[in-house]
Amino acid sequence: MNVIVVDINGTPHEVQKGAQQDFVVLARWSGNRFLAMASNDGDLFNPLDVNDNISKKDKERGGMFWRLRTCSQECYEQYTTFLRSKSRTPYLLAQRRFRNDFR
């Protein structure tokens, strides 16, 4: 089964499930499951924000602070649009959608 992964520039890549990539994956789509890079606090990762560090450790819970988390298809689409365009409006829409999604 192939999976679509999205890099920091918003470029989708079709890869085999379980294969390692040589780039940071910020969003993923496999079948009907959508994931976006987010924190436990409900914030989506913003590569344009100098305060967001992808390799940041979560000191309270252990592990990584930013992880791929389940989101809706609409959130995924807005987030990948933001990654491609670097426009803040799709990011804000994706952020709002992510926080209001059912989980």
PDB file of C-alpha atoms in Angstrom:
ATOM      1  CA  MET A   1       0.000   0.000   0.000  1.00  0.00           C
ATOM      2  CA  ASN A   2       1.344   3.427  -0.933  1.00  0.00           C
ATOM      3  CA  VAL A   3       1.210   6.439   1.354  1.00  0.00           C
ATOM      4  CA  ILE A   4       1.357  10.141   0.460  1.00  0.00           C
ATOM      5  CA  VAL A   5       3.781  12.123   2.639  1.00  0.00           C
ATOM      6  CA  VAL A   6       4.314  15.880   2.445  1.00  0.00           C
ATOM      7  CA  ASP A   7       7.625  17.631   3.071  1.00  0.00           C
ATOM      8  CA  ILE A   8       8.339  21.118   4.464  1.00  0.00           C
ATOM      9  CA  ASN A   9       7.781  22.718   1.038  1.00  0.00           C
ATOM     10  CA  GLY A  10       4.360  21.113   0.624  1.00  0.00           C
ATOM     11  CA  THR A  11       5.571  18.663  -2.018  1.00  0.00           C
ATOM     12  CA  PRO A  12       3.697  15.344  -1.895  1.00  0.00           C
ATOM     13  CA  HIS A  13       5.719  12.137  -2.243  1.00  0.00           C
ATOM     14  CA  GLU A  14       4.233   8.691  -2.820  1.00  0.00           C
ATOM     15  CA  VAL A  15       6.158   6.123  -0.770  1.00  0.00           C
ATOM     16  CA  GLN A  16       5.743   2.539   0.361  1.00  0.00           C
ATOM     17  CA  LYS A  17       4.176   2.110   3.794  1.00  0.00           C
ATOM     18  CA  GLY A  18       6.904   1.834   6.435  1.00  0.00           C
ATOM     19  CA  ALA A  19       9.677   3.173   4.172  1.00  0.00           C
ATOM     20  CA  GLN A  20      12.143   5.708   5.606  1.00  0.00           C
ATOM     21  CA  GLN A  21      12.379   9.176   4.064  1.00  0.00           C
ATOM     22  CA  ASP A  22      15.455  11.408   3.977  1.00  0.00           C
ATOM     23  CA  PHE A  23      13.334  14.498   4.695  1.00  0.00           C
ATOM     24  CA  VAL A  24      11.035  15.653   7.496  1.00  0.00           C
ATOM     25  CA  VAL A  25       7.429  14.527   6.995  1.00  0.00           C
ATOM     26  CA  LEU A  26       4.945  17.224   8.085  1.00  0.00           C
ATOM     27  CA  ALA A  27       1.743  15.578   6.818  1.00  0.00           C
ATOM     28  CA  ARG A  28       0.688  12.086   5.794  1.00  0.00           C
ATOM     29  CA  TRP A  29      -2.265  10.495   4.021  1.00  0.00           C
ATOM     30  CA  SER A  30      -2.943   6.769   3.837  1.00  0.00           C
ATOM     31  CA  GLY A  31      -6.354   5.546   2.738  1.00  0.00           C
ATOM     32  CA  ASN A  32      -8.885   7.475   4.800  1.00  0.00           C
ATOM     33  CA  ARG A  33      -6.462   8.454   7.585  1.00  0.00           C
ATOM     34  CA  PHE A  34      -4.975  11.949   7.600  1.00  0.00           C
ATOM     35  CA  LEU A  35      -2.160  13.148   9.861  1.00  0.00           C
ATOM     36  CA  ALA A  36      -0.531  16.534  10.422  1.00  0.00           C
ATOM     37  CA  MET A  37       2.479  17.577  12.512  1.00  0.00           C
ATOM     38  CA  ALA A  38       1.104  18.946  15.783  1.00  0.00           C
ATOM     39  CA  SER A  39       1.822  19.247  19.499  1.00  0.00           C
ATOM     40  CA  ASN A  40      -0.097  17.773  22.434  1.00  0.00           C
ATOM     41  CA  ASP A  41      -1.371  21.303  23.091  1.00  0.00           C
ATOM     42  CA  GLY A  42      -3.282  21.325  19.796  1.00  0.00           C
ATOM     43  CA  ASP A  43      -0.946  23.582  17.805  1.00  0.00           C
ATOM     44  CA  LEU A  44       0.054  22.743  14.241  1.00  0.00           C
ATOM     45  CA  PHE A  45       3.747  22.995  13.381  1.00  0.00           C
ATOM     46  CA  ASN A  46       4.583  26.223  11.565  1.00  0.00           C
ATOM     47  CA  PRO A  47       7.941  26.028   9.734  1.00  0.00           C
ATOM     48  CA  LEU A  48       7.864  29.822   9.242  1.00  0.00           C
ATOM     49  CA  ASP A  49       7.854  30.478  13.010  1.00  0.00           C
ATOM     50  CA  VAL A  50      11.412  30.727  14.338  1.00  0.00           C
ATOM     51  CA  ASN A  51      10.211  29.549  17.775  1.00  0.00           C
ATOM     52  CA  ASP A  52       8.946  26.197  16.410  1.00  0.00           C
ATOM     53  CA  ASN A  53      11.786  23.654  16.411  1.00  0.00           C
ATOM     54  CA  ILE A  54      10.916  20.293  14.817  1.00  0.00           C
ATOM     55  CA  SER A  55      13.413  18.412  17.006  1.00  0.00           C
ATOM     56  CA  LYS A  56      12.152  19.899  20.292  1.00  0.00           C
ATOM     57  CA  LYS A  57      11.734  17.411  23.146  1.00  0.00           C
ATOM     58  CA  ASP A  58       8.603  17.313  25.331  1.00  0.00           C
ATOM     59  CA  LYS A  59       9.985  17.622  28.867  1.00  0.00           C
ATOM     60  CA  GLU A  60       6.625  17.056  30.575  1.00  0.00           C
ATOM     61  CA  ARG A  61       5.512  13.909  28.749  1.00  0.00           C
ATOM     62  CA  GLY A  62       8.754  12.578  27.291  1.00  0.00           C
ATOM     63  CA  GLY A  63       9.363  11.966  23.614  1.00  0.00           C
ATOM     64  CA  MET A  64       9.116  14.511  20.850  1.00  0.00           C
ATOM     65  CA  PHE A  65       7.079  17.704  21.222  1.00  0.00           C
ATOM     66  CA  TRP A  66       5.950  17.697  17.562  1.00  0.00           C
ATOM     67  CA  ARG A  67       4.363  14.456  16.314  1.00  0.00           C
ATOM     68  CA  LEU A  68       2.086  13.376  13.487  1.00  0.00           C
ATOM     69  CA  ARG A  69      -1.451  13.467  14.856  1.00  0.00           C
ATOM     70  CA  THR A  70      -4.763  12.404  13.359  1.00  0.00           C
ATOM     71  CA  CYS A  71      -6.814  15.191  11.791  1.00  0.00           C
ATOM     72  CA  SER A  72      -9.746  15.607   9.419  1.00  0.00           C
ATOM     73  CA  GLN A  73      -9.384  15.681   5.645  1.00  0.00           C
ATOM     74  CA  GLU A  74     -10.247  19.402   5.608  1.00  0.00           C
ATOM     75  CA  CYS A  75      -7.508  20.147   8.166  1.00  0.00           C
ATOM     76  CA  TYR A  76      -4.998  18.094   6.143  1.00  0.00           C
ATOM     77  CA  GLU A  77      -5.895  19.911   2.915  1.00  0.00           C
ATOM     78  CA  GLN A  78      -5.627  23.368   4.501  1.00  0.00           C
ATOM     79  CA  TYR A  79      -2.319  22.463   6.183  1.00  0.00           C
ATOM     80  CA  THR A  80      -0.758  21.159   2.957  1.00  0.00           C
ATOM     81  CA  THR A  81      -2.015  24.269   1.131  1.00  0.00           C
ATOM     82  CA  PHE A  82      -0.230  26.367   3.777  1.00  0.00           C
ATOM     83  CA  LEU A  83       2.991  24.368   3.336  1.00  0.00           C
ATOM     84  CA  ARG A  84       2.906  24.928  -0.441  1.00  0.00           C
ATOM     85  CA  SER A  85       1.909  28.603  -0.421  1.00  0.00           C
ATOM     86  CA  LYS A  86       3.421  29.812   2.893  1.00  0.00           C
ATOM     87  CA  SER A  87       0.270  31.939   3.221  1.00  0.00           C
ATOM     88  CA  ARG A  88      -0.936  32.413   6.801  1.00  0.00           C
ATOM     89  CA  THR A  89      -4.683  32.148   5.994  1.00  0.00           C
ATOM     90  CA  PRO A  90      -4.712  28.380   5.218  1.00  0.00           C
ATOM     91  CA  TYR A  91      -2.602  27.822   8.355  1.00  0.00           C
ATOM     92  CA  LEU A  92      -5.133  29.626  10.529  1.00  0.00           C
ATOM     93  CA  LEU A  93      -8.003  27.687   8.946  1.00  0.00           C
ATOM     94  CA  ALA A  94      -6.164  24.380   9.451  1.00  0.00           C
ATOM     95  CA  GLN A  95      -5.336  25.331  13.056  1.00  0.00           C
ATOM     96  CA  ARG A  96      -8.963  26.161  13.785  1.00  0.00           C
ATOM     97  CA  ARG A  97     -10.135  22.950  12.108  1.00  0.00           C
ATOM     98  CA  PHE A  98      -7.555  20.866  14.023  1.00  0.00           C
ATOM     99  CA  ARG A  99      -8.634  22.239  17.396  1.00  0.00           C
ATOM    100  CA  ASN A 100     -12.328  21.697  16.638  1.00  0.00           C
ATOM    101  CA  ASP A 101     -11.945  18.214  15.114  1.00  0.00           C
ATOM    102  CA  PHE A 102     -13.413  15.281  16.939  1.00  0.00           C
ATOM    103  CA  ARG A 103     -10.767  13.049  18.555  1.00  0.00           C
TER     104      ARG A 103
END
